[in-house]
Coordinates of C-alpha atoms in Angstrom, one line a residue:
M1 CA 74.0 123.5 121.2
N2 CA 74.7 120.2 122.7
K3 CA 78.0 119.7 124.1
N4 CA 79.1 117.2 121.6
T5 CA 78.2 119.6 118.8
F6 CA 80.0 122.3 121.1
V7 CA 83.3 120.4 121.3
L8 CA 83.6 119.6 117.5
G9 CA 82.9 123.2 116.6
M10 CA 85.5 123.7 118.6
L11 CA 88.1 121.5 117.7
C12 CA 87.7 122.6 114.1
S13 CA 87.8 126.4 114.9
I14 CA 91.0 125.6 116.9
S15 CA 92.6 123.5 113.9
M16 CA 91.8 126.8 111.4
L17 CA 94.4 129.0 113.6
G18 CA 97.0 130.2 111.3
F19 CA 95.4 128.6 108.5
A20 CA 96.0 130.9 105.6
Q21 CA 94.6 129.4 102.3
Q22 CA 91.5 127.0 102.0
Q23 CA 92.3 123.3 100.9
K24 CA 90.8 123.0 97.2
D25 CA 88.1 120.5 97.3
S26 CA 89.3 117.7 95.2
T27 CA 86.3 115.8 94.6
T28 CA 85.3 117.8 91.8
V29 CA 88.8 118.2 90.0
E30 CA 89.8 114.4 90.4
Q31 CA 86.4 113.5 88.9
L32 CA 86.7 115.9 85.7
D33 CA 90.8 115.2 85.3
E34 CA 91.4 112.1 86.6
V35 CA 94.0 109.9 84.8
V36 CA 94.4 106.6 84.1
I37 CA 97.4 104.6 82.5
T38 CA 97.0 101.0 83.0
D39 CA 94.3 100.5 80.0
S40 CA 96.3 102.1 77.3
K41 CA 99.8 102.7 79.1
F42 CA 99.3 106.5 78.2
N43 CA 98.3 109.1 80.7
L44 CA 94.0 109.5 79.8
K45 CA 91.4 111.0 81.2
R46 CA 89.3 108.3 82.9
E47 CA 86.1 109.7 80.9
N48 CA 88.1 108.6 77.9
S49 CA 88.3 105.2 78.8
G50 CA 86.9 102.2 77.4
K51 CA 87.2 100.6 80.8
V52 CA 85.8 101.1 84.2
I53 CA 89.0 101.3 86.0
T54 CA 88.9 101.8 89.6
K55 CA 92.0 104.1 91.0
I56 CA 92.8 104.5 94.5
T57 CA 94.5 107.8 94.9
Q58 CA 96.9 109.3 97.3
K59 CA 94.2 111.2 99.1
E60 CA 92.1 108.1 99.5
L61 CA 95.3 106.4 101.0
Q62 CA 95.6 109.0 103.4
H63 CA 92.3 108.4 104.5
L64 CA 92.6 104.4 104.6
Q65 CA 95.8 104.7 107.0
G66 CA 96.5 101.7 109.1
K67 CA 95.0 98.8 106.7
T68 CA 97.1 96.8 104.5
V69 CA 97.2 96.4 100.6
A70 CA 94.7 93.5 100.8
E71 CA 92.6 95.2 103.1
I72 CA 92.2 98.4 100.4
I73 CA 91.9 96.3 97.7
N74 CA 89.1 94.2 98.8
A75 CA 86.8 97.0 99.7
T76 CA 86.7 97.7 95.8
A77 CA 84.3 96.0 93.0
G78 CA 84.4 92.7 91.9
I79 CA 87.3 91.8 94.1
E80 CA 87.0 89.1 97.0
I81 CA 90.6 88.8 98.8
N82 CA 90.1 86.0 101.4
G83 CA 92.3 85.8 104.4
T84 CA 92.5 90.1 105.0
K85 CA 90.0 89.5 108.0
S86 CA 91.7 86.5 109.5
N87 CA 95.2 86.0 111.2
A88 CA 97.6 88.5 109.8
G89 CA 99.9 85.6 108.3
Q90 CA 96.8 83.8 106.6
N91 CA 97.3 83.2 103.2
L92 CA 95.2 85.3 100.6
S93 CA 93.4 83.8 97.8
Y94 CA 92.1 86.5 95.2
F95 CA 88.7 85.8 94.2
I96 CA 88.3 88.6 91.0
R97 CA 85.4 88.4 88.8
G98 CA 85.4 84.8 89.9
G99 CA 88.6 83.7 89.3
R100 CA 91.7 82.5 91.2
N101 CA 95.3 83.8 91.8
R102 CA 96.8 82.8 88.7
Q103 CA 94.5 84.6 86.8
V104 CA 95.9 87.8 88.7
L105 CA 98.6 89.9 87.7
V106 CA 100.3 92.6 90.2
L107 CA 102.2 95.1 88.2
I108 CA 104.8 97.4 90.9
D109 CA 105.7 100.6 89.0
G110 CA 104.3 99.0 85.4
I111 CA 106.4 95.9 85.9
A112 CA 105.0 92.4 86.3
V113 CA 105.9 90.7 89.9
T114 CA 104.9 87.1 90.1
D115 CA 106.4 84.3 92.6
A116 CA 107.7 81.6 90.0
S117 CA 108.1 79.5 93.4
Q118 CA 104.4 79.4 93.9
I119 CA 101.8 76.6 92.4
A120 CA 100.1 79.6 91.2
N121 CA 102.7 81.9 89.9
D122 CA 100.7 84.6 92.1
Y123 CA 102.7 87.6 93.8
D124 CA 102.2 88.1 97.7
L125 CA 100.5 91.1 98.4
R126 CA 101.2 90.5 102.5
L127 CA 105.3 91.4 101.2
L128 CA 104.0 95.2 100.4
N129 CA 104.0 98.3 102.6
A130 CA 100.5 100.0 102.1
D131 CA 102.9 103.4 103.4
Q132 CA 105.1 103.1 100.2
I133 CA 102.1 103.3 97.7
E134 CA 101.3 106.5 95.6
S135 CA 98.4 105.1 93.9
I136 CA 96.9 101.7 93.0
E137 CA 95.0 101.3 89.6
I138 CA 92.8 98.3 88.9
L139 CA 91.9 97.1 85.4
K140 CA 89.3 94.1 85.2
G141 CA 89.0 91.9 82.4
A142 CA 91.5 89.9 80.1
S143 CA 94.5 92.3 79.4
S144 CA 97.1 90.0 78.3
T145 CA 97.4 91.9 75.1
L146 CA 99.2 94.7 77.3
Y147 CA 100.5 92.8 80.0
G148 CA 100.6 89.2 79.2
S149 CA 100.5 85.7 80.9
G150 CA 98.3 86.0 83.8
A151 CA 96.5 89.2 83.2
A152 CA 93.1 87.5 83.2
T153 CA 90.5 88.5 85.4
A154 CA 92.5 91.4 86.4
V155 CA 95.9 93.7 86.7
I156 CA 96.7 95.7 89.8
N157 CA 98.8 98.1 89.1
I158 CA 100.9 99.6 91.9
K159 CA 102.8 103.2 91.7
L160 CA 105.0 103.1 94.4
K161 CA 105.7 107.0 96.0
E162 CA 108.7 109.2 94.3
A163 CA 111.0 111.8 95.9
S164 CA 109.3 115.1 96.6
K165 CA 110.4 118.7 95.0
N166 CA 112.2 119.9 97.7
K167 CA 115.7 119.0 98.6
V168 CA 114.7 117.1 102.1
S169 CA 111.5 115.8 102.8
A170 CA 110.5 113.1 105.2
N171 CA 107.9 111.3 106.6
F172 CA 106.9 109.2 109.9
R173 CA 104.1 107.1 110.6
S174 CA 103.1 105.0 113.6
V175 CA 100.1 102.9 114.3
L176 CA 99.6 100.7 117.7
G177 CA 96.7 98.7 117.6
T178 CA 94.4 95.5 119.0
N179 CA 94.1 92.2 117.3
Q180 CA 91.7 90.1 118.6
S181 CA 88.8 87.8 118.0
V182 CA 85.0 88.3 118.7
N183 CA 85.7 86.3 122.3
D184 CA 88.3 88.8 123.4
D185 CA 87.5 92.2 125.3
N186 CA 91.1 92.8 126.8
Y187 CA 91.8 95.6 123.9
A188 CA 95.7 94.8 124.4
I189 CA 97.9 96.8 122.3
E190 CA 99.0 93.4 119.8
D191 CA 99.6 95.4 116.0
F192 CA 102.8 97.4 115.7
K193 CA 103.2 99.1 112.0
N194 CA 105.9 101.9 111.7
S195 CA 107.4 103.6 108.5
V196 CA 109.9 106.3 107.6
S197 CA 110.7 107.9 104.6
V198 CA 113.2 110.3 103.3
N199 CA 113.3 112.0 99.9
G200 CA 113.8 114.8 98.0
T201 CA 115.4 116.5 94.3
L202 CA 118.6 118.2 94.3
N203 CA 119.0 119.8 90.9
N204 CA 118.6 117.2 88.0
F205 CA 118.9 114.4 91.0
N206 CA 115.9 112.4 92.9
Y207 CA 116.4 110.2 95.7
L208 CA 113.9 108.3 97.9
A209 CA 114.5 105.9 100.9
S210 CA 111.8 104.1 103.1
F211 CA 111.8 101.4 105.4
G212 CA 108.8 99.8 107.4
N213 CA 108.1 97.3 109.8
Q214 CA 104.8 95.3 111.0
Y215 CA 104.5 93.0 114.0
T216 CA 101.3 91.7 114.5
N217 CA 100.5 89.0 117.2
G218 CA 97.6 88.2 119.7
L219 CA 95.1 85.8 117.8
S220 CA 95.7 82.3 116.9
A221 CA 95.5 80.9 113.3
I222 CA 92.6 78.6 113.8
S223 CA 89.4 79.0 115.0
N224 CA 89.9 76.9 118.2
G225 CA 93.4 77.5 118.8
T226 CA 94.8 78.6 122.4
E227 CA 98.1 80.0 121.5
S228 CA 98.6 83.1 119.1
D229 CA 100.5 83.3 116.3
A230 CA 102.8 86.2 115.4
F231 CA 103.5 88.0 112.1
N232 CA 106.4 90.1 111.5
A233 CA 107.2 91.8 108.3
I234 CA 110.2 94.3 107.2
N235 CA 110.1 96.4 104.0
G236 CA 112.7 98.5 102.5
N237 CA 113.0 100.8 99.1
L238 CA 115.5 102.8 97.4
K239 CA 114.7 105.0 94.5
L240 CA 117.0 107.2 92.5
G241 CA 116.7 109.1 89.7
Y242 CA 118.5 111.4 87.4
Q243 CA 117.2 113.9 84.5
F244 CA 120.4 114.0 82.5
S245 CA 118.3 116.4 79.7
N246 CA 114.9 117.4 78.5
A247 CA 115.0 114.1 76.6
F248 CA 116.6 111.5 78.8
K249 CA 116.0 110.1 82.4
L250 CA 117.0 107.6 84.0
N251 CA 115.8 105.5 87.5
V252 CA 117.2 102.8 89.4
Y253 CA 115.5 101.1 92.2
G254 CA 116.2 98.1 94.7
S255 CA 114.0 97.1 97.6
F256 CA 113.6 94.0 100.1
D257 CA 110.5 92.6 101.8
K258 CA 110.8 90.1 104.5
Y259 CA 108.1 88.4 106.6
K260 CA 107.7 85.7 109.3
A261 CA 104.4 84.2 110.1
E262 CA 103.4 81.6 112.6
F263 CA 100.9 79.0 111.5
D264 CA 98.7 76.6 113.2
D265 CA 97.4 73.1 111.5
A266 CA 93.5 73.5 110.5
F267 CA 93.5 70.0 108.9
S268 CA 94.0 68.5 112.6
G269 CA 92.6 71.7 114.3
I270 CA 95.3 71.8 116.8
D271 CA 97.9 74.7 118.0
T272 CA 101.4 73.9 116.2
D273 CA 104.8 75.5 116.5
D274 CA 104.5 76.2 112.6
L275 CA 106.4 79.0 110.8
S276 CA 106.6 79.9 107.1
T277 CA 109.0 82.8 105.9
S278 CA 109.4 84.7 102.7
K279 CA 112.2 86.9 101.6
Q280 CA 112.2 88.9 98.6
Y281 CA 114.6 91.1 97.0
R282 CA 114.0 93.3 93.8
V283 CA 116.5 95.8 91.3
G284 CA 115.6 97.8 88.3
V285 CA 116.3 99.8 85.8
S286 CA 114.2 102.2 84.0
P287 CA 115.8 104.9 81.6
E288 CA 112.8 106.6 79.5
Y289 CA 114.0 108.8 76.2
T290 CA 111.7 111.2 74.8
Y291 CA 111.0 112.5 71.6
K292 CA 108.7 114.6 69.3
N293 CA 105.2 113.1 70.1
G294 CA 106.9 109.8 71.4
S295 CA 109.0 108.3 73.7
V296 CA 110.7 105.0 74.5
T297 CA 110.6 103.4 77.4
L298 CA 112.7 100.4 79.4
N299 CA 111.6 98.5 82.4
A300 CA 114.1 95.9 83.5
A301 CA 114.1 94.0 86.5
Y302 CA 115.6 91.1 89.0
N303 CA 113.5 89.5 91.6
T304 CA 114.8 86.7 93.7
I305 CA 112.3 84.9 96.5
D306 CA 113.4 82.5 99.3
R307 CA 110.2 80.9 100.7
N308 CA 110.7 78.5 103.5
I309 CA 107.9 76.2 105.4
Y310 CA 108.8 74.7 109.0
S311 CA 106.2 72.0 110.1
S312 CA 105.5 68.6 109.8
Y313 CA 106.0 68.7 106.0
P314 CA 109.3 71.4 106.1
A315 CA 110.0 72.5 102.2
Q316 CA 112.2 75.4 100.8
F317 CA 111.4 77.0 97.6
N318 CA 113.8 79.4 95.3
A319 CA 112.8 81.3 92.6
D320 CA 114.5 83.9 90.4
S321 CA 112.7 86.1 88.0
Y322 CA 114.0 88.5 84.9
A323 CA 111.7 90.7 83.2
A324 CA 112.2 93.4 80.6
D325 CA 109.5 95.1 78.8
V326 CA 110.7 97.8 76.2
F327 CA 108.1 99.9 74.3
N328 CA 107.8 102.6 72.1
R329 CA 104.7 105.4 72.6
Y330 CA 103.5 107.1 70.3
N331 CA 101.2 110.3 69.8
F332 CA 100.1 111.3 66.5
N333 CA 97.7 114.1 66.9
D334 CA 96.1 113.7 70.6
K335 CA 93.6 111.8 69.1
F336 CA 95.7 108.1 67.7
Y337 CA 98.0 106.6 70.5
T338 CA 100.1 103.6 69.3
V339 CA 102.3 101.5 71.8
I340 CA 104.5 99.0 70.3
G341 CA 106.9 96.8 72.6
V342 CA 108.1 93.6 73.3
N343 CA 108.3 91.9 76.7
A344 CA 111.0 89.3 77.5
Q345 CA 110.7 86.8 81.3
E346 CA 112.9 84.0 82.3
N347 CA 111.8 82.4 85.6
K348 CA 113.6 79.5 87.4
M349 CA 112.9 77.8 90.4
E350 CA 114.1 75.1 92.9
S351 CA 112.8 73.3 95.6
F352 CA 113.9 71.0 98.5
S353 CA 112.0 68.8 100.9
I354 CA 112.4 66.1 103.2
P355 CA 111.5 62.4 102.0
F356 CA 109.6 60.4 104.5
S357 CA 112.7 58.0 104.9
S358 CA 115.0 60.8 105.7
T359 CA 115.7 63.7 107.6
D360 CA 117.6 65.7 105.6
F361 CA 116.3 68.2 102.7
E362 CA 117.0 66.5 99.1
Q363 CA 116.2 68.8 96.0
S364 CA 113.1 67.7 94.6
I365 CA 112.6 70.4 91.9
N366 CA 115.6 71.1 89.8
P367 CA 116.3 74.6 88.9
D368 CA 118.2 73.2 85.6
A369 CA 114.9 71.7 84.5
A370 CA 112.8 74.3 85.9
Q371 CA 113.0 77.2 84.3
F372 CA 111.5 78.6 81.0
T373 CA 111.2 82.0 78.9
I374 CA 109.2 84.1 77.5
I375 CA 109.2 86.8 74.4
D376 CA 106.4 88.7 73.4
P377 CA 105.9 91.1 70.7
Y378 CA 102.6 93.1 71.4
A379 CA 101.2 96.5 69.7
N380 CA 97.9 98.3 71.0
V381 CA 96.4 101.2 69.6
V382 CA 94.2 104.2 70.8
Y383 CA 91.6 106.6 68.9
V384 CA 90.1 109.4 70.7
S385 CA 87.7 110.9 68.4
D386 CA 86.2 114.8 68.5
F387 CA 82.6 113.4 68.4
G388 CA 82.7 111.0 71.4
L389 CA 84.2 107.7 69.6
N390 CA 87.1 105.7 71.4
V391 CA 88.6 102.7 70.6
N392 CA 91.2 100.7 72.1
A393 CA 92.3 97.7 70.5
G394 CA 95.8 95.7 70.5
T395 CA 97.3 92.0 69.6
R396 CA 100.2 89.9 71.5
L397 CA 102.2 86.9 70.2
N398 CA 103.4 84.9 73.2
N399 CA 106.4 82.9 72.3
H400 CA 107.0 80.3 75.8
S401 CA 109.8 77.5 75.6
E402 CA 107.8 75.3 76.8
Y403 CA 104.7 75.0 74.8
G404 CA 105.3 77.3 71.9
S405 CA 103.2 80.6 70.3
H406 CA 99.7 81.7 71.3
V407 CA 98.0 84.9 70.2
V408 CA 95.6 86.9 72.1
Y409 CA 94.4 90.2 71.5
S410 CA 91.3 92.9 72.5
V411 CA 88.8 95.2 70.7
N412 CA 87.4 97.8 73.1
P413 CA 85.0 100.8 71.7
S414 CA 83.4 103.2 73.9
F415 CA 81.1 106.3 72.9
K416 CA 81.1 109.4 75.2
K417 CA 77.6 111.6 74.6
E418 CA 78.7 114.8 76.2
T419 CA 75.5 116.7 77.8
N420 CA 74.7 119.9 79.7
F421 CA 75.2 118.1 83.0
G422 CA 77.9 116.0 82.3
Y423 CA 78.4 112.9 80.1
L424 CA 77.1 109.5 79.2
K425 CA 79.2 106.6 78.4
G426 CA 78.7 103.2 76.4
L427 CA 81.2 100.9 76.5
A428 CA 82.1 97.0 75.2
S429 CA 85.0 95.0 75.0
Y430 CA 86.0 91.6 74.0
S431 CA 89.6 90.6 75.0
T432 CA 91.7 87.0 74.7
A433 CA 93.9 86.1 77.7
Y434 CA 96.3 83.4 78.4
I435 CA 97.9 81.8 81.9
T436 CA 101.2 80.1 81.4
P437 CA 101.6 76.7 83.5
S438 CA 103.6 77.4 86.6
L439 CA 107.2 75.9 86.9
Y440 CA 105.7 73.8 89.6
Q441 CA 102.9 72.4 87.8
L442 CA 105.3 71.9 85.0
F443 CA 108.2 70.2 86.9
E444 CA 106.9 68.8 90.2
P445 CA 108.4 65.6 90.0
T446 CA 105.4 63.6 91.5
Y447 CA 102.5 66.0 90.4
G448 CA 104.0 68.1 87.6
N449 CA 103.1 67.6 84.0
A450 CA 105.2 69.1 81.2
D451 CA 102.7 68.4 78.6
L452 CA 100.5 71.1 80.2
K453 CA 98.9 73.7 78.0
P454 CA 98.3 77.3 79.2
E455 CA 94.9 78.1 80.1
E456 CA 92.6 80.1 77.9
N457 CA 89.8 82.6 78.6
S458 CA 87.9 85.4 76.2
T459 CA 85.8 87.9 78.5
I460 CA 83.0 90.1 77.3
E461 CA 82.1 93.6 78.6
I462 CA 79.3 95.6 77.9
G463 CA 78.6 98.6 80.1
A464 CA 77.5 102.4 80.7
E465 CA 78.7 105.3 83.1
L466 CA 77.0 108.2 83.8
N467 CA 79.0 111.5 85.1
I468 CA 77.0 114.6 86.6
K469 CA 79.5 117.1 86.7
D470 CA 80.1 118.2 90.5
K471 CA 78.0 115.9 91.4
A472 CA 77.9 112.2 90.6
T473 CA 79.4 108.9 88.6
V474 CA 77.6 106.0 88.2
S475 CA 78.9 102.7 86.0
L476 CA 77.0 99.3 85.5
V477 CA 79.4 96.6 84.1
Y478 CA 77.9 93.2 82.9
F479 CA 80.8 90.9 82.2
T480 CA 81.0 87.0 81.1
R481 CA 84.3 85.1 80.8
D482 CA 84.6 81.4 79.6
E483 CA 87.8 79.5 80.0
K484 CA 89.5 76.6 78.7
N485 CA 92.3 74.3 79.3
F486 CA 91.3 74.6 83.1
I487 CA 94.6 73.4 85.0
D488 CA 93.4 71.3 87.9
F489 CA 94.7 68.7 90.2
V490 CA 93.1 65.1 88.9
D491 CA 93.1 62.1 90.3
L492 CA 94.1 59.7 88.2
G493 CA 92.8 56.8 90.2
G494 CA 94.7 54.7 93.1
F495 CA 95.4 58.0 95.1
V496 CA 97.5 59.0 91.9
F497 CA 97.4 62.9 91.6
Q498 CA 98.6 64.8 88.8
Y499 CA 98.3 68.2 87.2
N500 CA 96.1 67.9 84.0
N501 CA 94.2 70.4 81.7
V502 CA 90.4 69.8 82.2
D503 CA 88.1 68.8 78.8
E504 CA 85.2 70.9 79.9
S505 CA 85.0 74.6 79.6
F506 CA 83.8 77.0 82.7
T507 CA 81.9 80.1 82.6
A508 CA 82.0 83.0 85.2
S509 CA 79.6 86.1 84.6
G510 CA 78.1 88.8 86.5
I511 CA 77.4 92.8 87.1
E512 CA 79.2 95.4 88.9
F513 CA 77.4 99.0 90.1
T514 CA 80.0 101.7 91.4
A515 CA 78.7 105.1 92.0
N516 CA 80.3 108.1 93.4
Y517 CA 77.7 110.9 95.1
K518 CA 78.7 114.2 96.0
F519 CA 75.9 115.1 98.9
T520 CA 77.6 118.2 99.5
K521 CA 81.2 119.8 99.6
S522 CA 81.7 118.0 102.6
L523 CA 80.1 114.6 102.2
V524 CA 80.8 112.0 99.9
L525 CA 79.4 108.4 99.1
N526 CA 81.1 105.6 97.5
A527 CA 79.7 102.9 97.0
N528 CA 79.8 99.2 94.9
A529 CA 78.0 96.4 94.8
T530 CA 79.2 92.6 92.3
Y531 CA 76.7 89.7 91.5
T532 CA 78.8 87.3 90.6
K533 CA 77.7 83.9 88.9
V534 CA 80.6 80.9 88.8
E535 CA 79.6 77.0 87.9
D536 CA 79.6 75.0 91.2
D537 CA 83.1 73.5 90.4
L538 CA 84.9 76.8 90.8
S539 CA 82.6 78.8 93.6
L540 CA 84.4 77.8 96.8
R541 CA 84.5 80.9 99.1
I542 CA 83.3 83.2 96.5
P543 CA 80.4 85.2 97.4
E544 CA 77.6 85.8 95.1
L545 CA 76.5 89.0 96.0
K546 CA 79.2 91.5 97.3
A547 CA 78.6 95.1 98.5
N548 CA 80.8 98.0 100.2
A549 CA 80.1 101.4 100.9
R550 CA 82.0 104.4 102.6
L551 CA 80.8 107.6 103.7
D552 CA 83.2 110.6 103.6
Y553 CA 82.5 113.1 106.0
Q554 CA 84.9 116.7 105.8
L555 CA 83.9 118.1 109.3
C556 CA 86.3 121.1 108.5
D557 CA 89.6 121.8 106.9
K558 CA 91.6 119.7 109.7
T559 CA 89.1 117.0 110.7
F560 CA 87.8 114.0 108.3
M561 CA 85.8 111.1 109.1
S562 CA 84.4 108.4 107.6
V563 CA 82.4 105.1 108.0
S564 CA 82.6 102.0 106.0
Y565 CA 80.2 99.2 105.4
Q566 CA 80.8 95.6 103.6
F567 CA 78.5 92.6 103.2
N568 CA 79.3 89.5 101.9
D569 CA 77.1 87.0 101.0
D570 CA 76.9 83.2 101.7
R571 CA 79.9 80.9 100.6
T572 CA 80.8 77.7 100.5
D573 CA 83.9 76.0 101.4
A574 CA 85.3 72.1 101.2
V575 CA 86.3 70.2 104.1
Y576 CA 87.9 66.9 104.0
N577 CA 86.2 64.0 105.8
S578 CA 88.5 61.5 107.0
T579 CA 85.8 58.8 107.0
T580 CA 84.9 58.9 103.4
F581 CA 87.7 60.3 102.4
M582 CA 86.3 62.9 100.1
N583 CA 85.8 67.0 100.7
D584 CA 82.4 67.6 102.1
E585 CA 80.9 71.0 101.1
I586 CA 79.6 73.5 104.0
T587 CA 78.0 77.0 103.7
M588 CA 79.7 80.0 105.4
K589 CA 77.1 82.2 106.6
S590 CA 76.7 86.2 105.1
Y591 CA 77.9 88.6 107.2
S592 CA 78.2 92.7 107.4
L593 CA 80.9 94.7 108.9
L594 CA 81.0 98.2 110.1
D595 CA 83.9 99.9 110.3
F596 CA 84.9 104.1 111.5
Y597 CA 87.7 106.0 110.9
V598 CA 88.9 109.6 111.8
S599 CA 91.4 112.0 111.0
H600 CA 92.7 115.4 112.4
K601 CA 95.5 117.3 111.3
I602 CA 97.7 119.7 113.7
A603 CA 101.2 121.5 113.8
K604 CA 100.5 123.6 110.6
N605 CA 98.9 120.2 108.8
K606 CA 102.4 118.3 109.5
V607 CA 100.9 115.9 111.9
T608 CA 97.7 114.0 111.3
L609 CA 96.3 112.1 114.1
F610 CA 94.3 109.0 113.3
A611 CA 92.0 106.3 114.6
N612 CA 90.4 103.3 113.1
V613 CA 87.5 101.1 114.7
T614 CA 87.0 97.9 112.8
N615 CA 84.2 95.6 113.1
L616 CA 82.4 97.7 115.1
L617 CA 79.5 96.1 116.2
N618 CA 81.8 93.0 116.8
E619 CA 80.0 90.7 114.5
E620 CA 80.9 86.6 114.5
Y621 CA 81.2 85.4 111.6
V622 CA 83.3 83.1 109.4
E623 CA 85.9 84.2 106.6
L624 CA 87.8 81.0 105.9
F625 CA 86.6 77.4 107.5
G626 CA 88.5 76.6 110.5
Y627 CA 90.3 79.5 110.6
S628 CA 89.8 82.3 113.4
T629 CA 88.5 85.5 112.1
K630 CA 89.2 89.1 113.8
G631 CA 86.4 91.0 116.0
R632 CA 86.2 94.5 116.8
N633 CA 89.8 96.4 116.6
I634 CA 90.8 99.5 117.4
N635 CA 93.9 101.1 116.1
V636 CA 95.2 104.9 116.5
G637 CA 98.4 106.3 115.2
F638 CA 99.9 109.4 113.8
N639 CA 101.4 110.6 110.6
L640 CA 104.1 113.4 110.6
S641 CA 105.4 115.6 107.2
L642 CA 109.1 117.4 107.4

């Protein structure tokens, strides 16, 4: 026995003292009983879903401690979130199945969240604290039938943590780490993340209060920068619930999320003192009434966001969003499920900027004009047969105050064949989606166009999933998406630009492969690979081939370790040429990254110690042209549960 083996053996032996009960091997349990909700709004077994849904459970999140929400999601099939490997304050671009930010819808506890002040009307994942999340479901493909505008390439459904059943529970987490480029080797502590949560249940009342903060420095925003740019974020979350009776419960919540991000001007390539800030406040209420075979739920929320940019071109943006989704779920006989609902939204924004001839802020977008309402009735049905046929279908009528009505629909049959070794499932779907123009695109006085039409797209999916009991789950899906009325920033001539619908249609297609393989009870491989083909005009920063793999090893009951690998193919980017006044296309070379994670439980499982090493081989690469990229970095932390 060598020295390393002896030390590891002793570590596992010591950790088992006082451990009375073996932990359950949950890999098998999760594969057989994993429940998903995003594709139907019902709790259905994953094997009965006609979609291949990625679910990141709390157990997996515990093994990803120290990572941001965007970093966690970026390792799933079909997804490239550009900006996760750069400076902490870098803007994030969501390239899912070859789409853009405006084609991705984020849900928090079942209700859509958007930033009505953004050009793409998208939600900034930098605002979220990963420590506050219970689970994440990612549903890819057109899903406007259930979720409305923006659900064109994916829906990211984030479920926040809920109160424990104990009267009082508490959780503390702290992470310290480095934040350096490939050319640095001082390993200074520049990344600090902390969070605390207190929660519990007292009779029929439950509560949860949490707070988190992040401060990251040490890395310049631009690749040739000489001064570091800091990122500072704080988050607070309060959830209160009361079970009035077996039939009726009420939850209310409030949260705030703030960050400050220093940035540089990559166009000029010089260090600046530029700063962007964002403040988000959310309040909501979610009553639910349950009756025989069904329930009525209301999700209503108010969200306000204030953004400021302090640079050579300073600007202020304010946005208010009201959203309410009321729906009735009815289960006829555990075979036939229906959802009928109405979704309503009201968005408005204003902005201020400093004209060239002035030094004072002036209002550029008036909130009295820059607002719209949406009222969408929708219906969805799910049929789960005894002989393996499952059908998920629905329709939605979008009524928009600016452009009228629009119908979307979806049909998603699948067939599951039970076998002696598990099951084999085939699936297909045809679904349509729409993306409403943002308030900025409609009402910005210089570039806006009130005559814009919604973008439309239709997606076809064909796939198969193979499950081998207690051993493996493998899926393969082909998708193709046709886009119409694409909204682009068009040159009208004479350096006059405006947002317009493009006449021609675009197509994106690809193949997604995912696999979970259990070599032994303690050794599990998770892998995925995506091939994406996008027309040249839309292919910027999108890798044609991307692959992820993670090998998890439960060394003993208390010690866990994993090795992660990611490959990103060549990507193109556009760089402005001041001589030709045109964009030059450049190629960013492919790269591979290797990460390592280890955790160990002590103090009767109440304390978890963990460490991450990212970009283990310190590979040099470019994620976004002109901007810095992280080299090898290390973080260590602990999680205390009481």
